[in-house]
């Protein structure tokens, strides 16, 4: 099986497990996604599991499955214009959805608006974030 993040490529760690089936021809593998507070996932993780069994006659059978582990039960979408003029208001549309994409009403939100400035120092770039305003619904 392998753990893969939501990326355009297939990069990511791959974990391998080798074992034998029990007397009933079964094998179970537990994948634990519990994380302590300092390791909370910020993005969904795509898990792909591939299994191959070889019998005593050296015949093989393979199967695979995949599923997504979501870091939260909600996602927040934001829609704005791709640009804004200095010292003008910007209209922002927000939507809260469940993992299936269904809009969910009455979910408290906090939106933090910031202004960032990038300064280049040789090959390094420093990002300066200035807090502007915070809105809570």
Short mmCIF file of N, CA, C and O in Angstrom, two decimals:
data_model
loop_
_atom_site.label_atom_id
_atom_site.label_comp_id
_atom_site.label_asym_id
_atom_site.label_seq_id
_atom_site.Cartn_x
_atom_site.Cartn_y
_atom_site.Cartn_z
N UNK A 1 0.85 -1.18 0.00
CA UNK A 1 0.00 0.00 0.00
C UNK A 1 0.87 1.21 0.00
O UNK A 1 2.05 1.15 0.30
N UNK A 2 0.31 2.34 -0.35
CA UNK A 2 1.09 3.58 -0.38
C UNK A 2 0.25 4.75 0.05
O UNK A 2 -0.95 4.76 -0.12
N UNK A 3 0.89 5.75 0.62
CA UNK A 3 0.23 6.99 1.00
C UNK A 3 0.60 8.03 -0.03
O UNK A 3 1.78 8.23 -0.30
N UNK A 4 -0.37 8.71 -0.58
CA UNK A 4 -0.09 9.74 -1.57
C UNK A 4 -0.91 10.97 -1.25
O UNK A 4 -2.10 10.87 -0.98
N UNK A 5 -0.27 12.15 -1.28
CA UNK A 5 -0.99 13.39 -1.05
C UNK A 5 -1.74 13.80 -2.32
O UNK A 5 -1.54 13.22 -3.37
N UNK A 6 -2.61 14.80 -2.22
CA UNK A 6 -3.32 15.31 -3.39
C UNK A 6 -2.37 16.23 -4.14
O UNK A 6 -2.27 17.40 -3.85
N UNK A 7 -1.69 15.68 -5.10
CA UNK A 7 -0.76 16.44 -5.91
C UNK A 7 -0.98 16.04 -7.36
O UNK A 7 -1.61 15.04 -7.65
N UNK A 8 -0.45 16.82 -8.28
CA UNK A 8 -0.59 16.49 -9.69
C UNK A 8 0.25 15.29 -10.10
O UNK A 8 -0.04 14.63 -11.07
N UNK A 9 1.29 15.02 -9.36
CA UNK A 9 2.13 13.87 -9.69
C UNK A 9 1.88 12.75 -8.68
O UNK A 9 1.09 12.87 -7.77
N UNK A 10 2.57 11.65 -8.85
CA UNK A 10 2.40 10.51 -7.95
C UNK A 10 3.49 10.45 -6.90
O UNK A 10 3.81 9.39 -6.38
N UNK A 11 4.10 11.58 -6.58
CA UNK A 11 5.16 11.57 -5.59
C UNK A 11 4.57 11.39 -4.20
O UNK A 11 3.42 11.72 -3.95
N UNK A 12 5.36 10.87 -3.31
CA UNK A 12 4.90 10.66 -1.94
C UNK A 12 5.48 9.37 -1.41
O UNK A 12 5.95 8.53 -2.17
N UNK A 13 5.45 9.20 -0.11
CA UNK A 13 6.04 7.99 0.47
C UNK A 13 5.22 6.75 0.12
O UNK A 13 4.00 6.80 0.02
N UNK A 14 5.91 5.66 -0.09
CA UNK A 14 5.28 4.37 -0.33
C UNK A 14 5.74 3.43 0.78
O UNK A 14 6.93 3.30 1.03
N UNK A 15 4.79 2.82 1.45
CA UNK A 15 5.09 1.87 2.51
C UNK A 15 4.75 0.47 2.03
O UNK A 15 3.70 0.26 1.42
N UNK A 16 5.61 -0.48 2.30
CA UNK A 16 5.39 -1.86 1.85
C UNK A 16 5.22 -2.78 3.05
O UNK A 16 5.83 -2.58 4.08
N UNK A 17 4.38 -3.79 2.86
CA UNK A 17 4.10 -4.76 3.92
C UNK A 17 4.05 -6.14 3.29
O UNK A 17 3.38 -6.34 2.28
N UNK A 18 4.75 -7.09 3.87
CA UNK A 18 4.74 -8.46 3.37
C UNK A 18 4.34 -9.38 4.52
O UNK A 18 4.86 -9.25 5.63
N UNK A 19 3.44 -10.30 4.24
CA UNK A 19 2.95 -11.19 5.29
C UNK A 19 2.38 -12.45 4.66
O UNK A 19 2.39 -12.61 3.44
N UNK A 20 1.88 -13.34 5.51
CA UNK A 20 1.23 -14.57 5.07
C UNK A 20 -0.22 -14.56 5.53
O UNK A 20 -0.55 -13.97 6.56
N UNK A 21 -1.07 -15.23 4.77
CA UNK A 21 -2.48 -15.33 5.15
C UNK A 21 -2.62 -16.35 6.29
O UNK A 21 -1.75 -17.18 6.52
N UNK A 22 -3.77 -16.27 6.98
CA UNK A 22 -4.03 -17.23 8.06
C UNK A 22 -4.58 -18.54 7.48
O UNK A 22 -4.65 -18.70 6.26
N UNK A 23 -5.01 -19.45 8.35
CA UNK A 23 -5.49 -20.76 7.89
C UNK A 23 -6.76 -20.65 7.05
O UNK A 23 -7.10 -21.57 6.31
N UNK A 24 -7.48 -19.51 7.14
CA UNK A 24 -8.68 -19.29 6.33
C UNK A 24 -8.36 -18.54 5.04
O UNK A 24 -9.26 -18.18 4.28
N UNK A 25 -7.08 -18.28 4.79
CA UNK A 25 -6.69 -17.54 3.59
C UNK A 25 -6.90 -16.05 3.69
O UNK A 25 -6.99 -15.36 2.68
N UNK A 26 -6.98 -15.53 4.92
CA UNK A 26 -7.25 -14.10 5.14
C UNK A 26 -6.05 -13.40 5.76
O UNK A 26 -5.24 -14.03 6.45
N UNK A 27 -5.97 -12.12 5.51
CA UNK A 27 -4.96 -11.27 6.16
C UNK A 27 -5.57 -9.88 6.31
O UNK A 27 -6.21 -9.38 5.40
N UNK A 28 -5.39 -9.27 7.44
CA UNK A 28 -5.89 -7.91 7.68
C UNK A 28 -4.73 -7.00 8.02
O UNK A 28 -3.82 -7.40 8.73
N UNK A 29 -4.84 -5.77 7.55
CA UNK A 29 -3.82 -4.77 7.80
C UNK A 29 -4.52 -3.50 8.28
O UNK A 29 -5.46 -3.03 7.65
N UNK A 30 -4.09 -2.97 9.40
CA UNK A 30 -4.69 -1.76 9.96
C UNK A 30 -3.79 -0.57 9.64
O UNK A 30 -2.58 -0.59 9.91
N UNK A 31 -4.38 0.46 9.04
CA UNK A 31 -3.65 1.70 8.75
C UNK A 31 -4.21 2.76 9.70
O UNK A 31 -5.37 3.11 9.61
N UNK A 32 -3.39 3.26 10.60
CA UNK A 32 -3.83 4.21 11.63
C UNK A 32 -3.55 5.63 11.17
O UNK A 32 -2.42 6.00 10.90
N UNK A 33 -4.61 6.45 11.08
CA UNK A 33 -4.47 7.83 10.65
C UNK A 33 -4.61 8.82 11.79
O UNK A 33 -4.70 10.01 11.56
N UNK A 34 -4.63 8.35 13.01
CA UNK A 34 -4.73 9.27 14.14
C UNK A 34 -3.41 10.03 14.25
O UNK A 34 -2.33 9.45 14.21
N UNK A 35 -3.51 11.33 14.40
CA UNK A 35 -2.31 12.16 14.52
C UNK A 35 -2.41 12.99 15.78
O UNK A 35 -3.50 13.42 16.16
N UNK A 36 -1.28 13.21 16.42
CA UNK A 36 -1.32 14.09 17.59
C UNK A 36 -1.47 15.54 17.13
O UNK A 36 -1.40 15.83 15.94
N UNK A 37 -1.67 16.43 18.05
CA UNK A 37 -2.00 17.82 17.71
C UNK A 37 -0.95 18.49 16.83
O UNK A 37 -1.27 19.32 15.99
N UNK A 38 0.30 18.13 16.97
CA UNK A 38 1.36 18.77 16.19
C UNK A 38 1.48 18.18 14.78
O UNK A 38 2.21 18.70 13.97
N UNK A 39 0.77 17.09 14.50
CA UNK A 39 0.89 16.44 13.20
C UNK A 39 -0.43 16.40 12.44
O UNK A 39 -0.64 15.54 11.62
N UNK A 40 -1.34 17.32 12.73
CA UNK A 40 -2.63 17.30 12.04
C UNK A 40 -2.43 17.55 10.56
O UNK A 40 -1.69 18.43 10.16
N UNK A 41 -3.12 16.77 9.76
CA UNK A 41 -3.01 16.90 8.32
C UNK A 41 -3.82 18.11 7.85
O UNK A 41 -4.91 18.35 8.31
N UNK A 42 -3.27 18.83 6.86
CA UNK A 42 -3.95 20.00 6.31
C UNK A 42 -4.61 19.68 4.97
O UNK A 42 -5.40 20.46 4.48
N UNK A 43 -4.25 18.56 4.37
CA UNK A 43 -4.74 18.22 3.05
C UNK A 43 -5.25 16.78 3.03
O UNK A 43 -4.82 15.96 3.83
N UNK A 44 -6.14 16.46 2.09
CA UNK A 44 -6.58 15.07 1.97
C UNK A 44 -5.43 14.16 1.56
O UNK A 44 -4.48 14.61 0.91
N UNK A 45 -5.51 12.92 1.95
CA UNK A 45 -4.50 11.93 1.58
C UNK A 45 -5.19 10.82 0.80
O UNK A 45 -6.23 10.31 1.22
N UNK A 46 -4.63 10.49 -0.35
CA UNK A 46 -5.16 9.40 -1.17
C UNK A 46 -4.37 8.14 -0.81
O UNK A 46 -3.15 8.13 -0.89
N UNK A 47 -5.06 7.10 -0.40
CA UNK A 47 -4.43 5.83 -0.05
C UNK A 47 -4.73 4.84 -1.16
O UNK A 47 -5.89 4.66 -1.55
N UNK A 48 -3.70 4.22 -1.67
CA UNK A 48 -3.84 3.19 -2.70
C UNK A 48 -3.28 1.90 -2.13
O UNK A 48 -2.13 1.88 -1.69
N UNK A 49 -4.08 0.85 -2.12
CA UNK A 49 -3.64 -0.44 -1.60
C UNK A 49 -3.64 -1.45 -2.74
O UNK A 49 -4.62 -1.59 -3.47
N UNK A 50 -2.52 -2.14 -2.90
CA UNK A 50 -2.39 -3.19 -3.90
C UNK A 50 -2.01 -4.46 -3.18
O UNK A 50 -1.11 -4.45 -2.33
N UNK A 51 -2.64 -5.56 -3.51
CA UNK A 51 -2.30 -6.84 -2.88
C UNK A 51 -2.10 -7.92 -3.93
O UNK A 51 -2.82 -7.98 -4.92
N UNK A 52 -1.11 -8.76 -3.70
CA UNK A 52 -0.83 -9.88 -4.58
C UNK A 52 -0.65 -11.12 -3.73
O UNK A 52 0.07 -11.09 -2.73
N UNK A 53 -1.31 -12.20 -4.13
CA UNK A 53 -1.20 -13.48 -3.42
C UNK A 53 -0.63 -14.51 -4.38
O UNK A 53 -1.06 -14.61 -5.54
N UNK A 54 0.33 -15.26 -3.90
CA UNK A 54 0.91 -16.36 -4.68
C UNK A 54 0.58 -17.66 -3.98
O UNK A 54 0.90 -17.82 -2.79
N UNK A 55 -0.03 -18.61 -4.70
CA UNK A 55 -0.38 -19.88 -4.06
C UNK A 55 0.78 -20.87 -4.16
O UNK A 55 1.85 -20.53 -4.69
N UNK A 56 0.58 -22.08 -3.65
CA UNK A 56 1.68 -23.06 -3.60
C UNK A 56 2.09 -23.52 -4.99
O UNK A 56 3.18 -24.05 -5.17
N UNK A 57 1.25 -23.30 -6.01
CA UNK A 57 1.60 -23.64 -7.39
C UNK A 57 2.24 -22.45 -8.12
O UNK A 57 2.40 -22.48 -9.32
N UNK A 58 2.55 -21.41 -7.36
CA UNK A 58 3.18 -20.18 -7.87
C UNK A 58 2.29 -19.41 -8.84
O UNK A 58 2.76 -18.69 -9.70
N UNK A 59 0.99 -19.57 -8.71
CA UNK A 59 0.05 -18.75 -9.46
C UNK A 59 -0.25 -17.52 -8.62
O UNK A 59 -0.38 -17.62 -7.40
N UNK A 60 -0.37 -16.38 -9.27
CA UNK A 60 -0.61 -15.14 -8.52
C UNK A 60 -1.95 -14.53 -8.91
O UNK A 60 -2.41 -14.67 -10.04
N UNK A 61 -2.56 -13.88 -7.92
CA UNK A 61 -3.77 -13.09 -8.13
C UNK A 61 -3.54 -11.75 -7.45
O UNK A 61 -2.97 -11.69 -6.37
N UNK A 62 -3.99 -10.68 -8.10
CA UNK A 62 -3.80 -9.34 -7.55
C UNK A 62 -5.11 -8.59 -7.51
O UNK A 62 -6.02 -8.86 -8.30
N UNK A 63 -5.18 -7.63 -6.61
CA UNK A 63 -6.33 -6.74 -6.51
C UNK A 63 -5.85 -5.42 -5.93
O UNK A 63 -4.77 -5.35 -5.33
N UNK A 64 -6.66 -4.39 -6.10
CA UNK A 64 -6.29 -3.09 -5.55
C UNK A 64 -7.53 -2.32 -5.13
O UNK A 64 -8.64 -2.62 -5.58
N UNK A 65 -7.33 -1.36 -4.27
CA UNK A 65 -8.41 -0.48 -3.82
C UNK A 65 -7.78 0.86 -3.47
O UNK A 65 -6.58 0.95 -3.19
N UNK A 66 -8.59 1.92 -3.48
CA UNK A 66 -8.09 3.22 -3.07
C UNK A 66 -9.21 3.96 -2.34
O UNK A 66 -10.38 3.70 -2.56
N UNK A 67 -8.80 4.87 -1.46
CA UNK A 67 -9.76 5.70 -0.74
C UNK A 67 -9.07 6.98 -0.30
O UNK A 67 -7.85 7.08 -0.32
N UNK A 68 -9.89 7.95 0.09
CA UNK A 68 -9.39 9.26 0.51
C UNK A 68 -9.61 9.46 1.99
O UNK A 68 -10.70 9.15 2.50
N UNK A 69 -8.59 9.94 2.69
CA UNK A 69 -8.71 10.30 4.10
C UNK A 69 -8.77 11.82 4.15
O UNK A 69 -7.83 12.50 3.75
N UNK A 70 -9.92 12.34 4.60
CA UNK A 70 -10.11 13.79 4.66
C UNK A 70 -9.68 14.32 6.03
O UNK A 70 -9.97 13.69 7.05
N UNK A 71 -9.00 15.47 6.08
CA UNK A 71 -8.53 16.02 7.35
C UNK A 71 -9.63 16.69 8.16
O UNK A 71 -9.45 17.00 9.32
N UNK A 72 -10.78 16.91 7.54
CA UNK A 72 -11.88 17.59 8.21
C UNK A 72 -13.18 17.13 7.57
O UNK A 72 -13.19 16.60 6.46
N UNK A 73 -14.29 17.37 8.26
CA UNK A 73 -15.56 17.01 7.64
C UNK A 73 -16.09 18.12 6.75
O UNK A 73 -17.06 17.93 6.02
N UNK A 74 -15.43 19.30 6.74
CA UNK A 74 -15.85 20.43 5.91
C UNK A 74 -14.68 20.96 5.09
O UNK A 74 -13.52 20.87 5.49
N UNK A 75 -15.03 21.57 3.95
CA UNK A 75 -14.09 22.32 3.14
C UNK A 75 -14.67 23.72 2.94
O UNK A 75 -15.89 23.88 2.91
N UNK A 76 -13.80 24.71 2.79
CA UNK A 76 -14.24 26.08 2.56
C UNK A 76 -13.75 26.50 1.18
O UNK A 76 -12.59 26.35 0.85
N UNK A 77 -14.69 27.03 0.39
CA UNK A 77 -14.34 27.56 -0.92
C UNK A 77 -14.43 29.06 -0.90
O UNK A 77 -15.25 29.65 -0.19
N UNK A 78 -13.57 29.71 -1.66
CA UNK A 78 -13.55 31.18 -1.70
C UNK A 78 -13.50 31.61 -3.15
O UNK A 78 -12.82 31.00 -3.97
N UNK A 79 -14.27 32.65 -3.47
CA UNK A 79 -14.30 33.18 -4.83
C UNK A 79 -14.14 34.69 -4.76
O UNK A 79 -14.87 35.37 -4.05
N UNK A 80 -13.15 35.20 -5.48
CA UNK A 80 -12.91 36.64 -5.58
C UNK A 80 -12.54 36.97 -7.02
O UNK A 80 -12.30 36.07 -7.83
N UNK A 81 -12.45 38.24 -7.31
CA UNK A 81 -11.89 38.65 -8.59
C UNK A 81 -10.39 38.34 -8.55
O UNK A 81 -9.78 38.33 -7.48
N UNK A 82 -9.76 38.12 -9.70
CA UNK A 82 -8.33 37.79 -9.70
C UNK A 82 -7.42 38.97 -9.41
O UNK A 82 -6.22 38.81 -9.30
N UNK A 83 -7.98 40.16 -9.26
CA UNK A 83 -7.17 41.35 -9.01
C UNK A 83 -7.98 42.33 -8.16
O UNK A 83 -9.19 42.20 -8.03
N UNK A 84 -7.32 43.30 -7.59
CA UNK A 84 -7.99 44.35 -6.82
C UNK A 84 -7.16 45.62 -6.91
O UNK A 84 -5.95 45.58 -7.07
N UNK A 85 -7.84 46.75 -6.81
CA UNK A 85 -7.15 48.04 -6.80
C UNK A 85 -6.86 48.43 -5.35
O UNK A 85 -7.61 48.09 -4.45
N UNK A 86 -5.79 49.15 -5.17
CA UNK A 86 -5.42 49.61 -3.83
C UNK A 86 -6.52 50.49 -3.26
O UNK A 86 -7.16 51.25 -3.98
N UNK A 87 -6.74 50.37 -1.97
CA UNK A 87 -7.70 51.19 -1.21
C UNK A 87 -9.14 51.06 -1.69
O UNK A 87 -9.92 52.01 -1.62
N UNK A 88 -9.51 49.90 -2.23
CA UNK A 88 -10.89 49.64 -2.62
C UNK A 88 -11.37 48.35 -1.95
O UNK A 88 -10.57 47.51 -1.56
N UNK A 89 -12.67 48.22 -1.84
CA UNK A 89 -13.25 47.01 -1.26
C UNK A 89 -13.22 45.88 -2.28
O UNK A 89 -13.30 46.11 -3.49
N UNK A 90 -13.14 44.64 -1.77
CA UNK A 90 -13.16 43.46 -2.62
C UNK A 90 -14.31 42.58 -2.15
O UNK A 90 -14.44 42.29 -0.96
N UNK A 91 -15.15 42.16 -3.08
CA UNK A 91 -16.25 41.26 -2.75
C UNK A 91 -15.73 39.83 -2.72
O UNK A 91 -15.03 39.39 -3.62
N UNK A 92 -16.08 39.13 -1.65
CA UNK A 92 -15.62 37.75 -1.46
C UNK A 92 -16.84 36.86 -1.22
O UNK A 92 -17.71 37.20 -0.44
N UNK A 93 -16.91 35.75 -1.94
CA UNK A 93 -17.97 34.77 -1.73
C UNK A 93 -17.35 33.55 -1.08
O UNK A 93 -16.31 33.05 -1.52
N UNK A 94 -17.99 33.05 -0.01
CA UNK A 94 -17.51 31.87 0.70
C UNK A 94 -18.59 30.80 0.71
O UNK A 94 -19.78 31.11 0.79
N UNK A 95 -18.18 29.56 0.65
CA UNK A 95 -19.12 28.44 0.75
C UNK A 95 -18.46 27.36 1.60
O UNK A 95 -17.26 27.14 1.52
N UNK A 96 -19.26 26.72 2.45
CA UNK A 96 -18.78 25.58 3.25
C UNK A 96 -19.47 24.34 2.69
O UNK A 96 -20.68 24.32 2.52
N UNK A 97 -18.68 23.32 2.39
CA UNK A 97 -19.19 22.07 1.82
C UNK A 97 -18.71 20.89 2.64
O UNK A 97 -17.66 20.95 3.29
N UNK A 98 -19.47 19.79 2.56
CA UNK A 98 -18.98 18.54 3.15
C UNK A 98 -18.03 17.89 2.15
O UNK A 98 -17.79 18.42 1.06
N UNK A 99 -17.47 16.73 2.48
CA UNK A 99 -16.48 16.10 1.61
C UNK A 99 -17.08 15.64 0.29
O UNK A 99 -16.36 15.41 -0.67
N UNK A 100 -18.41 15.53 0.20
CA UNK A 100 -19.08 15.15 -1.04
C UNK A 100 -19.41 16.37 -1.91
O UNK A 100 -19.90 16.23 -3.02
N UNK A 101 -19.16 17.59 -1.39
CA UNK A 101 -19.42 18.80 -2.15
C UNK A 101 -20.78 19.43 -1.90
O UNK A 101 -21.14 20.40 -2.55
N UNK A 102 -21.54 18.90 -0.95
CA UNK A 102 -22.86 19.46 -0.63
C UNK A 102 -22.68 20.68 0.28
O UNK A 102 -22.01 20.60 1.30
N UNK A 103 -23.31 21.81 -0.10
CA UNK A 103 -23.21 23.03 0.70
C UNK A 103 -23.85 22.83 2.07
O UNK A 103 -24.91 22.22 2.18
N UNK A 104 -23.18 23.32 3.10
CA UNK A 104 -23.66 23.20 4.48
C UNK A 104 -23.90 24.61 5.03
O UNK A 104 -23.02 25.47 4.97
N UNK A 105 -25.09 24.81 5.60
CA UNK A 105 -25.45 26.13 6.15
C UNK A 105 -25.09 26.21 7.63
O UNK A 105 -24.92 25.19 8.30
N UNK A 106 -24.99 27.43 8.13
CA UNK A 106 -24.82 27.72 9.56
C UNK A 106 -23.55 27.13 10.18
O UNK A 106 -23.55 26.69 11.33
N UNK A 107 -22.47 27.13 9.44
CA UNK A 107 -21.17 26.71 9.99
C UNK A 107 -20.39 27.97 10.32
O UNK A 107 -20.20 28.82 9.44
N UNK A 108 -19.96 28.15 11.57
CA UNK A 108 -19.20 29.37 11.92
C UNK A 108 -17.88 29.45 11.14
O UNK A 108 -17.18 28.45 11.00
N UNK A 109 -17.58 30.63 10.64
CA UNK A 109 -16.35 30.86 9.87
C UNK A 109 -15.60 32.06 10.41
O UNK A 109 -16.21 33.02 10.88
N UNK A 110 -14.29 32.01 10.31
CA UNK A 110 -13.45 33.16 10.57
C UNK A 110 -12.59 33.37 9.34
O UNK A 110 -11.91 32.44 8.89
N UNK A 111 -12.62 34.56 8.79
CA UNK A 111 -11.83 34.91 7.62
C UNK A 111 -10.83 35.97 8.04
O UNK A 111 -11.20 36.99 8.61
N UNK A 112 -9.57 35.70 7.78
CA UNK A 112 -8.51 36.66 8.12
C UNK A 112 -7.95 37.23 6.84
O UNK A 112 -7.41 36.50 6.01
N UNK A 113 -8.10 38.51 6.65
CA UNK A 113 -7.60 39.20 5.45
C UNK A 113 -6.26 39.84 5.78
O UNK A 113 -6.14 40.54 6.78
N UNK A 114 -5.27 39.57 4.96
CA UNK A 114 -3.94 40.13 5.19
C UNK A 114 -3.41 40.77 3.91
O UNK A 114 -3.88 40.50 2.82
N UNK A 115 -2.44 41.60 4.10
CA UNK A 115 -1.72 42.20 3.00
C UNK A 115 -0.28 41.69 3.08
O UNK A 115 0.33 41.71 4.15
N UNK A 116 0.23 41.18 1.98
CA UNK A 116 1.60 40.67 2.00
C UNK A 116 2.48 41.47 1.04
O UNK A 116 2.01 42.00 0.04
N UNK A 117 3.72 41.54 1.41
CA UNK A 117 4.69 42.23 0.59
C UNK A 117 5.92 41.33 0.51
O UNK A 117 6.35 40.76 1.52
N UNK A 118 6.47 41.20 -0.67
CA UNK A 118 7.66 40.37 -0.86
C UNK A 118 8.86 41.27 -1.13
O UNK A 118 8.80 42.15 -1.99
N UNK A 119 9.94 41.03 -0.38
CA UNK A 119 11.18 41.78 -0.59
C UNK A 119 12.28 40.80 -0.94
O UNK A 119 12.43 39.77 -0.29
N UNK A 120 13.03 41.12 -1.98
CA UNK A 120 14.11 40.25 -2.42
C UNK A 120 15.44 40.74 -1.86
O UNK A 120 15.75 41.93 -1.93
N UNK A 121 16.19 39.82 -1.28
CA UNK A 121 17.54 40.10 -0.75
C UNK A 121 18.48 39.11 -1.41
O UNK A 121 18.65 38.00 -0.94
N UNK A 122 19.06 39.50 -2.54
CA UNK A 122 19.92 38.58 -3.29
C UNK A 122 19.08 37.43 -3.83
O UNK A 122 18.14 37.65 -4.58
N UNK A 123 19.39 36.20 -3.42
CA UNK A 123 18.63 35.04 -3.86
C UNK A 123 17.47 34.71 -2.91
O UNK A 123 16.70 33.80 -3.18
N UNK A 124 17.38 35.39 -1.79
CA UNK A 124 16.34 35.13 -0.81
C UNK A 124 15.17 36.09 -0.98
O UNK A 124 15.33 37.24 -1.38
N UNK A 125 13.97 35.59 -0.67
CA UNK A 125 12.77 36.42 -0.71
C UNK A 125 12.14 36.37 0.67
O UNK A 125 11.92 35.30 1.23
N UNK A 126 11.91 37.54 1.24
CA UNK A 126 11.25 37.63 2.54
C UNK A 126 9.80 38.06 2.32
O UNK A 126 9.54 39.00 1.57
N UNK A 127 8.87 37.34 2.93
CA UNK A 127 7.45 37.69 2.83
C UNK A 127 7.05 38.37 4.12
O UNK A 127 7.18 37.80 5.20
N UNK A 128 6.59 39.59 4.00
CA UNK A 128 6.15 40.37 5.16
C UNK A 128 4.63 40.39 5.14
O UNK A 128 4.02 40.85 4.17
N UNK A 129 4.02 39.85 6.19
CA UNK A 129 2.56 39.81 6.26
C UNK A 129 2.09 40.85 7.26
O UNK A 129 2.52 40.86 8.40
N UNK A 130 1.22 41.74 6.81
CA UNK A 130 0.64 42.75 7.69
C UNK A 130 -0.81 42.40 7.90
O UNK A 130 -1.56 42.26 6.94
N UNK A 131 -1.22 42.25 9.14
CA UNK A 131 -2.61 41.91 9.44
C UNK A 131 -3.50 43.08 9.06
O UNK A 131 -3.20 44.23 9.36
N UNK A 132 -4.59 42.79 8.40
CA UNK A 132 -5.51 43.85 7.98
C UNK A 132 -6.80 43.77 8.78
O UNK A 132 -7.12 44.67 9.52
N UNK A 133 -7.55 42.67 8.64
CA UNK A 133 -8.84 42.58 9.31
C UNK A 133 -9.27 41.14 9.43
O UNK A 133 -8.91 40.30 8.62
N UNK A 134 -10.07 40.86 10.46
CA UNK A 134 -10.60 39.52 10.67
C UNK A 134 -12.10 39.60 10.81
O UNK A 134 -12.64 40.46 11.52
N UNK A 135 -12.80 38.69 10.13
CA UNK A 135 -14.26 38.65 10.14
C UNK A 135 -14.70 37.28 10.66
O UNK A 135 -14.17 36.26 10.26
N UNK A 136 -15.70 37.26 11.53
CA UNK A 136 -16.24 36.00 12.06
C UNK A 136 -17.75 35.98 11.84
O UNK A 136 -18.42 36.97 12.07
N UNK A 137 -18.23 34.84 11.36
CA UNK A 137 -19.68 34.72 11.13
C UNK A 137 -20.34 33.96 12.28
O UNK A 137 -19.73 33.24 13.00
#
